[in-house]
Amino acid sequence: MPLEPLSQKEIEDRLAQLPGWAHDGDRLARSYRLPSHFAATAMVVHIAQVQEELDHHSDLTLGYNTVSLTMNTHTVSAVTERDFALARRIEELAPGHGAD
């Protein structure tokens, strides 16, 4: 997957397909609210599995019933297609954990 930084326009176009996600400085960001702490913890574990599969890792914060993520491609200190690939995978798994 390309490691070239995406332009602001490319980021905006991709974000239009990912409601709830935002561009914050040089990172993508999203927070989810879940029905319980256990559900939030399970979602963190599931995200970690996907990150290992993609060999691309975000910063994860687990709260009582929240999961927050920020990510960029560290080698270029910018948002790349790798970040959007991970964000899309997280969006696919989130409903299974009751996340909104």
N, CA, C and O atoms as CSV, one atom per row, in Angstrom:
chain,resi,resn,atom,element,x,y,z
A,1,MET,N,N,0.850,-1.176,0.000
A,1,MET,CA,C,0.000,0.000,0.000
A,1,MET,C,C,0.899,1.243,0.000
A,1,MET,O,O,1.937,1.261,0.661
A,2,PRO,N,N,0.497,2.276,-0.740
A,2,PRO,CA,C,1.345,3.468,-0.857
A,2,PRO,C,C,1.601,4.153,0.486
A,2,PRO,O,O,0.738,4.205,1.362
A,3,LEU,N,N,2.808,4.667,0.607
A,3,LEU,CA,C,3.164,5.398,1.810
A,3,LEU,C,C,3.322,6.886,1.520
A,3,LEU,O,O,3.997,7.599,2.261
A,4,GLU,N,N,2.705,7.346,0.450
A,4,GLU,CA,C,2.748,8.764,0.120
A,4,GLU,C,C,1.684,9.504,0.921
A,4,GLU,O,O,0.551,9.035,1.024
A,5,PRO,N,N,2.035,10.656,1.490
A,5,PRO,CA,C,1.016,11.447,2.191
A,5,PRO,C,C,-0.115,11.833,1.235
A,5,PRO,O,O,0.127,12.168,0.075
A,6,LEU,N,N,-1.332,11.784,1.730
A,6,LEU,CA,C,-2.482,12.194,0.934
A,6,LEU,C,C,-2.645,13.707,1.022
A,6,LEU,O,O,-2.317,14.323,2.037
A,7,SER,N,N,-3.153,14.290,-0.048
A,7,SER,CA,C,-3.429,15.730,-0.051
A,7,SER,C,C,-4.666,15.994,0.806
A,7,SER,O,O,-5.419,15.073,1.124
A,8,GLN,N,N,-4.866,17.240,1.172
A,8,GLN,CA,C,-6.048,17.619,1.954
A,8,GLN,C,C,-7.322,17.218,1.204
A,8,GLN,O,O,-8.265,16.725,1.823
A,9,LYS,N,N,-7.365,17.417,-0.091
A,9,LYS,CA,C,-8.534,17.053,-0.906
A,9,LYS,C,C,-8.767,15.543,-0.882
A,9,LYS,O,O,-9.901,15.086,-0.739
A,10,GLU,N,N,-7.695,14.776,-1.023
A,10,GLU,CA,C,-7.833,13.318,-0.984
A,10,GLU,C,C,-8.344,12.860,0.381
A,10,GLU,O,O,-9.179,11.959,0.462
A,11,ILE,N,N,-7.852,13.472,1.441
A,11,ILE,CA,C,-8.311,13.134,2.789
A,11,ILE,C,C,-9.794,13.471,2.941
A,11,ILE,O,O,-10.572,12.653,3.432
A,12,GLU,N,N,-10.181,14.662,2.523
A,12,GLU,CA,C,-11.584,15.073,2.625
A,12,GLU,C,C,-12.493,14.139,1.835
A,12,GLU,O,O,-13.566,13.773,2.314
A,13,ASP,N,N,-12.079,13.749,0.631
A,13,ASP,CA,C,-12.876,12.840,-0.188
A,13,ASP,C,C,-13.068,11.496,0.513
A,13,ASP,O,O,-14.168,10.944,0.506
A,14,ARG,N,N,-12.013,10.975,1.111
A,14,ARG,CA,C,-12.108,9.683,1.792
A,14,ARG,C,C,-12.919,9.790,3.086
A,14,ARG,O,O,-13.670,8.878,3.431
A,15,LEU,N,N,-12.764,10.906,3.795
A,15,LEU,CA,C,-13.532,11.097,5.028
A,15,LEU,C,C,-15.032,11.172,4.768
A,15,LEU,O,O,-15.830,10.826,5.638
A,16,ALA,N,N,-15.415,11.615,3.593
A,16,ALA,CA,C,-16.838,11.680,3.244
A,16,ALA,C,C,-17.474,10.289,3.284
A,16,ALA,O,O,-18.687,10.164,3.449
A,17,GLN,N,N,-16.658,9.252,3.133
A,17,GLN,CA,C,-17.142,7.873,3.165
A,17,GLN,C,C,-17.038,7.246,4.555
A,17,GLN,O,O,-17.422,6.092,4.746
A,18,LEU,N,N,-16.516,8.006,5.528
A,18,LEU,CA,C,-16.317,7.486,6.880
A,18,LEU,C,C,-16.905,8.438,7.921
A,18,LEU,O,O,-16.162,9.148,8.598
A,19,PRO,N,N,-18.222,8.459,8.052
A,19,PRO,CA,C,-18.841,9.339,9.053
A,19,PRO,C,C,-18.267,9.082,10.445
A,19,PRO,O,O,-18.028,7.939,10.836
A,20,GLY,N,N,-18.055,10.167,11.177
A,20,GLY,CA,C,-17.526,10.058,12.526
A,20,GLY,C,C,-16.023,10.222,12.603
A,20,GLY,O,O,-15.487,10.528,13.668
A,21,TRP,N,N,-15.339,10.025,11.497
A,21,TRP,CA,C,-13.888,10.199,11.457
A,21,TRP,C,C,-13.561,11.641,11.116
A,21,TRP,O,O,-14.316,12.309,10.408
A,22,ALA,N,N,-12.425,12.120,11.627
A,22,ALA,CA,C,-12.004,13.502,11.384
A,22,ALA,C,C,-10.508,13.537,11.097
A,22,ALA,O,O,-9.758,12.639,11.478
A,23,HIS,N,N,-10.110,14.574,10.432
A,23,HIS,CA,C,-8.697,14.852,10.193
A,23,HIS,C,C,-8.276,15.860,11.249
A,23,HIS,O,O,-8.792,16.977,11.293
A,24,ASP,N,N,-7.345,15.466,12.092
A,24,ASP,CA,C,-6.912,16.302,13.208
A,24,ASP,C,C,-5.398,16.464,13.121
A,24,ASP,O,O,-4.649,15.588,13.556
A,25,GLY,N,N,-4.949,17.587,12.558
A,25,GLY,CA,C,-3.517,17.805,12.363
A,25,GLY,C,C,-2.971,16.843,11.330
A,25,GLY,O,O,-3.375,16.878,10.167
A,26,ASP,N,N,-2.059,15.986,11.745
A,26,ASP,CA,C,-1.482,15.009,10.820
A,26,ASP,C,C,-2.020,13.601,11.084
A,26,ASP,O,O,-1.356,12.608,10.785
A,27,ARG,N,N,-3.242,13.524,11.652
A,27,ARG,CA,C,-3.793,12.233,12.045
A,27,ARG,C,C,-5.286,12.120,11.697
A,27,ARG,O,O,-5.982,13.121,11.526
A,28,LEU,N,N,-5.741,10.894,11.601
A,28,LEU,CA,C,-7.170,10.605,11.575
A,28,LEU,C,C,-7.589,10.306,13.004
A,28,LEU,O,O,-6.804,9.765,13.783
A,29,ALA,N,N,-8.818,10.656,13.350
A,29,ALA,CA,C,-9.287,10.446,14.715
A,29,ALA,C,C,-10.752,10.032,14.724
A,29,ALA,O,O,-11.544,10.439,13.874
A,30,ARG,N,N,-11.087,9.199,15.726
A,30,ARG,CA,C,-12.480,8.749,15.881
A,30,ARG,C,C,-12.662,8.258,17.303
A,30,ARG,O,O,-11.760,7.643,17.872
A,31,SER,N,N,-13.814,8.522,17.877
A,31,SER,CA,C,-14.190,7.974,19.181
A,31,SER,C,C,-15.508,7.234,19.036
A,31,SER,O,O,-16.387,7.640,18.276
A,32,TYR,N,N,-15.630,6.147,19.773
A,32,TYR,CA,C,-16.843,5.338,19.783
A,32,TYR,C,C,-17.360,5.240,21.213
A,32,TYR,O,O,-16.578,5.174,22.161
A,33,ARG,N,N,-18.664,5.232,21.359
A,33,ARG,CA,C,-19.298,4.950,22.647
A,33,ARG,C,C,-19.879,3.540,22.535
A,33,ARG,O,O,-20.485,3.179,21.527
A,34,LEU,N,N,-19.681,2.761,23.583
A,34,LEU,CA,C,-20.134,1.382,23.602
A,34,LEU,C,C,-21.060,1.141,24.784
A,34,LEU,O,O,-21.101,1.958,25.704
A,35,PRO,N,N,-21.810,0.031,24.782
A,35,PRO,CA,C,-22.795,-0.203,25.835
A,35,PRO,C,C,-22.193,-0.534,27.201
A,35,PRO,O,O,-22.890,-0.421,28.209
A,36,SER,N,N,-20.918,-0.941,27.267
A,36,SER,CA,C,-20.321,-1.307,28.548
A,36,SER,C,C,-18.801,-1.277,28.438
A,36,SER,O,O,-18.239,-1.178,27.348
A,37,HIS,N,N,-18.161,-1.364,29.581
A,37,HIS,CA,C,-16.705,-1.438,29.597
A,37,HIS,C,C,-16.232,-2.738,28.943
A,37,HIS,O,O,-15.240,-2.743,28.215
A,38,PHE,N,N,-16.931,-3.822,29.198
A,38,PHE,CA,C,-16.557,-5.102,28.597
A,38,PHE,C,C,-16.626,-5.020,27.070
A,38,PHE,O,O,-15.726,-5.503,26.382
A,39,ALA,N,N,-17.684,-4.415,26.541
A,39,ALA,CA,C,-17.813,-4.269,25.085
A,39,ALA,C,C,-16.683,-3.410,24.520
A,39,ALA,O,O,-16.142,-3.710,23.455
A,40,ALA,N,N,-16.333,-2.350,25.229
A,40,ALA,CA,C,-15.240,-1.486,24.782
A,40,ALA,C,C,-13.920,-2.245,24.784
A,40,ALA,O,O,-13.123,-2.112,23.855
A,41,THR,N,N,-13.688,-3.038,25.821
A,41,THR,CA,C,-12.456,-3.818,25.900
A,41,THR,C,C,-12.396,-4.852,24.780
A,41,THR,O,O,-11.345,-5.049,24.171
A,42,ALA,N,N,-13.509,-5.507,24.512
A,42,ALA,CA,C,-13.555,-6.489,23.422
A,42,ALA,C,C,-13.269,-5.820,22.079
A,42,ALA,O,O,-12.589,-6.394,21.229
A,43,MET,N,N,-13.783,-4.619,21.891
A,43,MET,CA,C,-13.526,-3.911,20.639
A,43,MET,C,C,-12.046,-3.567,20.504
A,43,MET,O,O,-11.491,-3.668,19.410
A,44,VAL,N,N,-11.401,-3.163,21.592
A,44,VAL,CA,C,-9.969,-2.871,21.546
A,44,VAL,C,C,-9.184,-4.112,21.123
A,44,VAL,O,O,-8.273,-4.019,20.300
A,45,VAL,N,N,-9.532,-5.266,21.677
A,45,VAL,CA,C,-8.845,-6.506,21.310
A,45,VAL,C,C,-9.072,-6.815,19.829
A,45,VAL,O,O,-8.143,-7.222,19.132
A,46,HIS,N,N,-10.277,-6.627,19.358
A,46,HIS,CA,C,-10.593,-6.885,17.956
A,46,HIS,C,C,-9.801,-5.938,17.048
A,46,HIS,O,O,-9.260,-6.367,16.029
A,47,ILE,N,N,-9.733,-4.661,17.410
A,47,ILE,CA,C,-8.946,-3.696,16.636
A,47,ILE,C,C,-7.477,-4.115,16.623
A,47,ILE,O,O,-6.818,-4.037,15.586
A,48,ALA,N,N,-6.968,-4.555,17.759
A,48,ALA,CA,C,-5.567,-4.990,17.825
A,48,ALA,C,C,-5.304,-6.154,16.871
A,48,ALA,O,O,-4.240,-6.218,16.254
A,49,GLN,N,N,-6.254,-7.067,16.745
A,49,GLN,CA,C,-6.107,-8.179,15.808
A,49,GLN,C,C,-6.018,-7.677,14.371
A,49,GLN,O,O,-5.175,-8.137,13.600
A,50,VAL,N,N,-6.877,-6.744,14.014
A,50,VAL,CA,C,-6.868,-6.180,12.664
A,50,VAL,C,C,-5.556,-5.434,12.419
A,50,VAL,O,O,-4.977,-5.531,11.337
A,51,GLN,N,N,-5.093,-4.696,13.414
A,51,GLN,CA,C,-3.842,-3.964,13.258
A,51,GLN,C,C,-2.678,-4.910,13.009
A,51,GLN,O,O,-1.819,-4.630,12.173
A,52,GLU,N,N,-2.642,-6.008,13.713
A,52,GLU,CA,C,-1.580,-6.993,13.480
A,52,GLU,C,C,-1.671,-7.555,12.065
A,52,GLU,O,O,-0.659,-7.711,11.383
A,53,GLU,N,N,-2.888,-7.855,11.633
A,53,GLU,CA,C,-3.097,-8.391,10.281
A,53,GLU,C,C,-2.597,-7.420,9.217
A,53,GLU,O,O,-1.948,-7.826,8.253
A,54,LEU,N,N,-2.905,-6.129,9.396
A,54,LEU,CA,C,-2.505,-5.106,8.424
A,54,LEU,C,C,-1.084,-4.592,8.647
A,54,LEU,O,O,-0.548,-3.864,7.811
A,55,ASP,N,N,-0.470,-4.970,9.775
A,55,ASP,CA,C,0.839,-4.455,10.175
A,55,ASP,C,C,0.834,-2.926,10.161
A,55,ASP,O,O,1.750,-2.280,9.652
A,56,HIS,N,N,-0.233,-2.377,10.741
A,56,HIS,CA,C,-0.395,-0.926,10.838
A,56,HIS,C,C,-1.163,-0.654,12.130
A,56,HIS,O,O,-2.243,-1.207,12.340
A,57,HIS,N,N,-0.613,0.190,12.987
A,57,HIS,CA,C,-1.147,0.333,14.338
A,57,HIS,C,C,-1.530,1.771,14.642
A,57,HIS,O,O,-0.826,2.713,14.278
A,58,SER,N,N,-2.650,1.916,15.311
A,58,SER,CA,C,-3.120,3.231,15.745
A,58,SER,C,C,-2.797,3.413,17.220
A,58,SER,O,O,-2.361,2.479,17.893
A,59,ASP,N,N,-3.016,4.617,17.710
A,59,ASP,CA,C,-2.996,4.860,19.147
A,59,ASP,C,C,-4.422,4.637,19.630
A,59,ASP,O,O,-5.358,5.267,19.136
A,60,LEU,N,N,-4.584,3.747,20.590
A,60,LEU,CA,C,-5.897,3.373,21.129
A,60,LEU,C,C,-6.013,3.839,22.572
A,60,LEU,O,O,-5.079,3.697,23.361
A,61,THR,N,N,-7.169,4.397,22.904
A,61,THR,CA,C,-7.442,4.768,24.282
A,61,THR,C,C,-8.741,4.095,24.699
A,61,THR,O,O,-9.778,4.273,24.060
A,62,LEU,N,N,-8.675,3.330,25.764
A,62,LEU,CA,C,-9.837,2.641,26.311
A,62,LEU,C,C,-10.338,3.422,27.515
A,62,LEU,O,O,-9.598,3.653,28.471
A,63,GLY,N,N,-11.601,3.824,27.460
A,63,GLY,CA,C,-12.261,4.449,28.598
A,63,GLY,C,C,-13.268,3.484,29.173
A,63,GLY,O,O,-13.315,2.320,28.772
A,64,TYR,N,N,-14.074,3.949,30.105
A,64,TYR,CA,C,-15.061,3.070,30.737
A,64,TYR,C,C,-15.943,2.402,29.685
A,64,TYR,O,O,-16.062,1.177,29.656
A,65,ASN,N,N,-16.554,3.200,28.829
A,65,ASN,CA,C,-17.374,2.637,27.748
A,65,ASN,C,C,-17.083,3.360,26.435
A,65,ASN,O,O,-17.971,3.561,25.607
A,66,THR,N,N,-15.834,3.742,26.266
A,66,THR,CA,C,-15.423,4.426,25.038
A,66,THR,C,C,-14.123,3.834,24.510
A,66,THR,O,O,-13.306,3.290,25.253
A,67,VAL,N,N,-13.970,3.960,23.211
A,67,VAL,CA,C,-12.718,3.624,22.534
A,67,VAL,C,C,-12.408,4.804,21.622
A,67,VAL,O,O,-13.241,5.209,20.812
A,68,SER,N,N,-11.211,5.349,21.760
A,68,SER,CA,C,-10.774,6.452,20.907
A,68,SER,C,C,-9.508,6.033,20.181
A,68,SER,O,O,-8.651,5.338,20.728
A,69,LEU,N,N,-9.415,6.476,18.930
A,69,LEU,CA,C,-8.257,6.137,18.111
A,69,LEU,C,C,-7.722,7.380,17.431
A,69,LEU,O,O,-8.481,8.277,17.062
A,70,THR,N,N,-6.427,7.426,17.270
A,70,THR,CA,C,-5.795,8.379,16.368
A,70,THR,C,C,-4.753,7.596,15.593
A,70,THR,O,O,-4.144,6.661,16.112
A,71,MET,N,N,-4.559,7.986,14.353
A,71,MET,CA,C,-3.589,7.252,13.541
A,71,MET,C,C,-3.019,8.118,12.441
A,71,MET,O,O,-3.671,9.017,11.910
A,72,ASN,N,N,-1.788,7.814,12.126
A,72,ASN,CA,C,-1.143,8.288,10.919
A,72,ASN,C,C,-0.083,7.265,10.565
A,72,ASN,O,O,0.147,6.307,11.302
A,73,THR,N,N,0.549,7.474,9.446
A,73,THR,CA,C,1.623,6.578,9.032
A,73,THR,C,C,2.911,7.177,9.565
A,73,THR,O,O,3.395,8.187,9.055
A,74,HIS,N,N,3.459,6.555,10.584
A,74,HIS,CA,C,4.590,7.120,11.322
A,74,HIS,C,C,5.807,7.374,10.442
A,74,HIS,O,O,6.533,8.343,10.660
A,75,THR,N,N,6.038,6.519,9.454
A,75,THR,CA,C,7.247,6.675,8.632
A,75,THR,C,C,7.231,7.943,7.794
A,75,THR,O,O,8.289,8.422,7.386
A,76,VAL,N,N,6.047,8.499,7.528
A,76,VAL,CA,C,5.962,9.757,6.769
A,76,VAL,C,C,5.299,10.869,7.577
A,76,VAL,O,O,5.131,11.983,7.080
A,77,SER,N,N,4.923,10.572,8.816
A,77,SER,CA,C,4.277,11.550,9.719
A,77,SER,C,C,3.108,12.270,9.050
A,77,SER,O,O,2.967,13.488,9.150
A,78,ALA,N,N,2.280,11.493,8.371
A,78,ALA,CA,C,1.132,12.044,7.653
A,78,ALA,C,C,0.092,10.948,7.459
A,78,ALA,O,O,0.342,9.776,7.740
A,79,VAL,N,N,-1.064,11.349,6.979
A,79,VAL,CA,C,-2.138,10.405,6.670
A,79,VAL,C,C,-1.897,9.840,5.272
A,79,VAL,O,O,-1.655,10.574,4.315
A,80,THR,N,N,-1.970,8.507,5.186
A,80,THR,CA,C,-1.798,7.818,3.905
A,80,THR,C,C,-2.979,6.868,3.690
A,80,THR,O,O,-3.872,6.767,4.531
A,81,GLU,N,N,-2.967,6.191,2.572
A,81,GLU,CA,C,-4.025,5.224,2.273
A,81,GLU,C,C,-4.038,4.106,3.313
A,81,GLU,O,O,-5.097,3.533,3.569
A,82,ARG,N,N,-2.904,3.779,3.914
A,82,ARG,CA,C,-2.858,2.738,4.950
A,82,ARG,C,C,-3.768,3.101,6.123
A,82,ARG,O,O,-4.424,2.233,6.699
A,83,ASP,N,N,-3.804,4.378,6.469
A,83,ASP,CA,C,-4.645,4.817,7.578
A,83,ASP,C,C,-6.118,4.645,7.240
A,83,ASP,O,O,-6.917,4.237,8.083
A,84,PHE,N,N,-6.466,4.957,6.009
A,84,PHE,CA,C,-7.868,4.790,5.605
A,84,PHE,C,C,-8.249,3.319,5.503
A,84,PHE,O,O,-9.389,2.958,5.795
A,85,ALA,N,N,-7.323,2.472,5.098
A,85,ALA,CA,C,-7.616,1.035,5.054
A,85,ALA,C,C,-7.922,0.529,6.461
A,85,ALA,O,O,-8.860,-0.246,6.652
A,86,LEU,N,N,-7.139,0.961,7.443
A,86,LEU,CA,C,-7.388,0.563,8.826
A,86,LEU,C,C,-8.705,1.150,9.331
A,86,LEU,O,O,-9.481,0.450,9.981
A,87,ALA,N,N,-8.965,2.413,9.044
A,87,ALA,CA,C,-10.213,3.049,9.485
A,87,ALA,C,C,-11.429,2.316,8.910
A,87,ALA,O,O,-12.417,2.110,9.616
A,88,ARG,N,N,-11.363,1.927,7.651
A,88,ARG,CA,C,-12.495,1.200,7.045
A,88,ARG,C,C,-12.714,-0.137,7.739
A,88,ARG,O,O,-13.857,-0.522,7.986
A,89,ARG,N,N,-11.650,-0.844,8.054
A,89,ARG,CA,C,-11.781,-2.127,8.747
A,89,ARG,C,C,-12.385,-1.938,10.132
A,89,ARG,O,O,-13.214,-2.740,10.563
A,90,ILE,N,N,-11.979,-0.891,10.826
A,90,ILE,CA,C,-12.530,-0.618,12.154
A,90,ILE,C,C,-14.016,-0.300,12.043
A,90,ILE,O,O,-14.814,-0.749,12.866
A,91,GLU,N,N,-14.385,0.472,11.030
A,91,GLU,CA,C,-15.809,0.779,10.821
A,91,GLU,C,C,-16.620,-0.480,10.562
A,91,GLU,O,O,-17.780,-0.555,10.969
A,92,GLU,N,N,-16.037,-1.474,9.893
A,92,GLU,CA,C,-16.748,-2.720,9.616
A,92,GLU,C,C,-16.993,-3.518,10.893
A,92,GLU,O,O,-18.037,-4.155,11.035
A,93,LEU,N,N,-16.037,-3.488,11.823
A,93,LEU,CA,C,-16.184,-4.305,13.031
A,93,LEU,C,C,-16.942,-3.600,14.150
A,93,LEU,O,O,-17.488,-4.268,15.029
A,94,ALA,N,N,-16.991,-2.288,14.142
A,94,ALA,CA,C,-17.593,-1.527,15.241
A,94,ALA,C,C,-19.049,-1.901,15.545
A,94,ALA,O,O,-19.390,-2.064,16.717
A,95,PRO,N,N,-19.921,-2.043,14.537
A,95,PRO,CA,C,-21.316,-2.374,14.859
A,95,PRO,C,C,-21.476,-3.708,15.596
A,95,PRO,O,O,-22.403,-3.864,16.391
A,96,GLY,N,N,-20.604,-4.647,15.346
A,96,GLY,CA,C,-20.662,-5.934,16.027
A,96,GLY,C,C,-20.385,-5.836,17.522
A,96,GLY,O,O,-20.690,-6.759,18.278
A,97,HIS,N,N,-19.811,-4.729,17.941
A,97,HIS,CA,C,-19.539,-4.499,19.363
A,97,HIS,C,C,-20.554,-3.529,19.986
A,97,HIS,O,O,-20.451,-3.179,21.162
A,98,GLY,N,N,-21.528,-3.104,19.182
A,98,GLY,CA,C,-22.533,-2.162,19.678
A,98,GLY,C,C,-22.040,-0.737,19.728
A,98,GLY,O,O,-22.610,0.091,20.438
A,99,ALA,N,N,-20.976,-0.433,18.978
A,99,ALA,CA,C,-20.378,0.903,19.001
A,99,ALA,C,C,-21.183,1.891,18.168
A,99,ALA,O,O,-21.718,1.559,17.110
A,100,ASP,N,N,-21.250,3.106,18.675
A,100,ASP,CA,C,-21.827,4.196,17.866
A,100,ASP,C,C,-20.965,5.431,18.005
A,100,ASP,O,O,-21.267,6.464,17.409
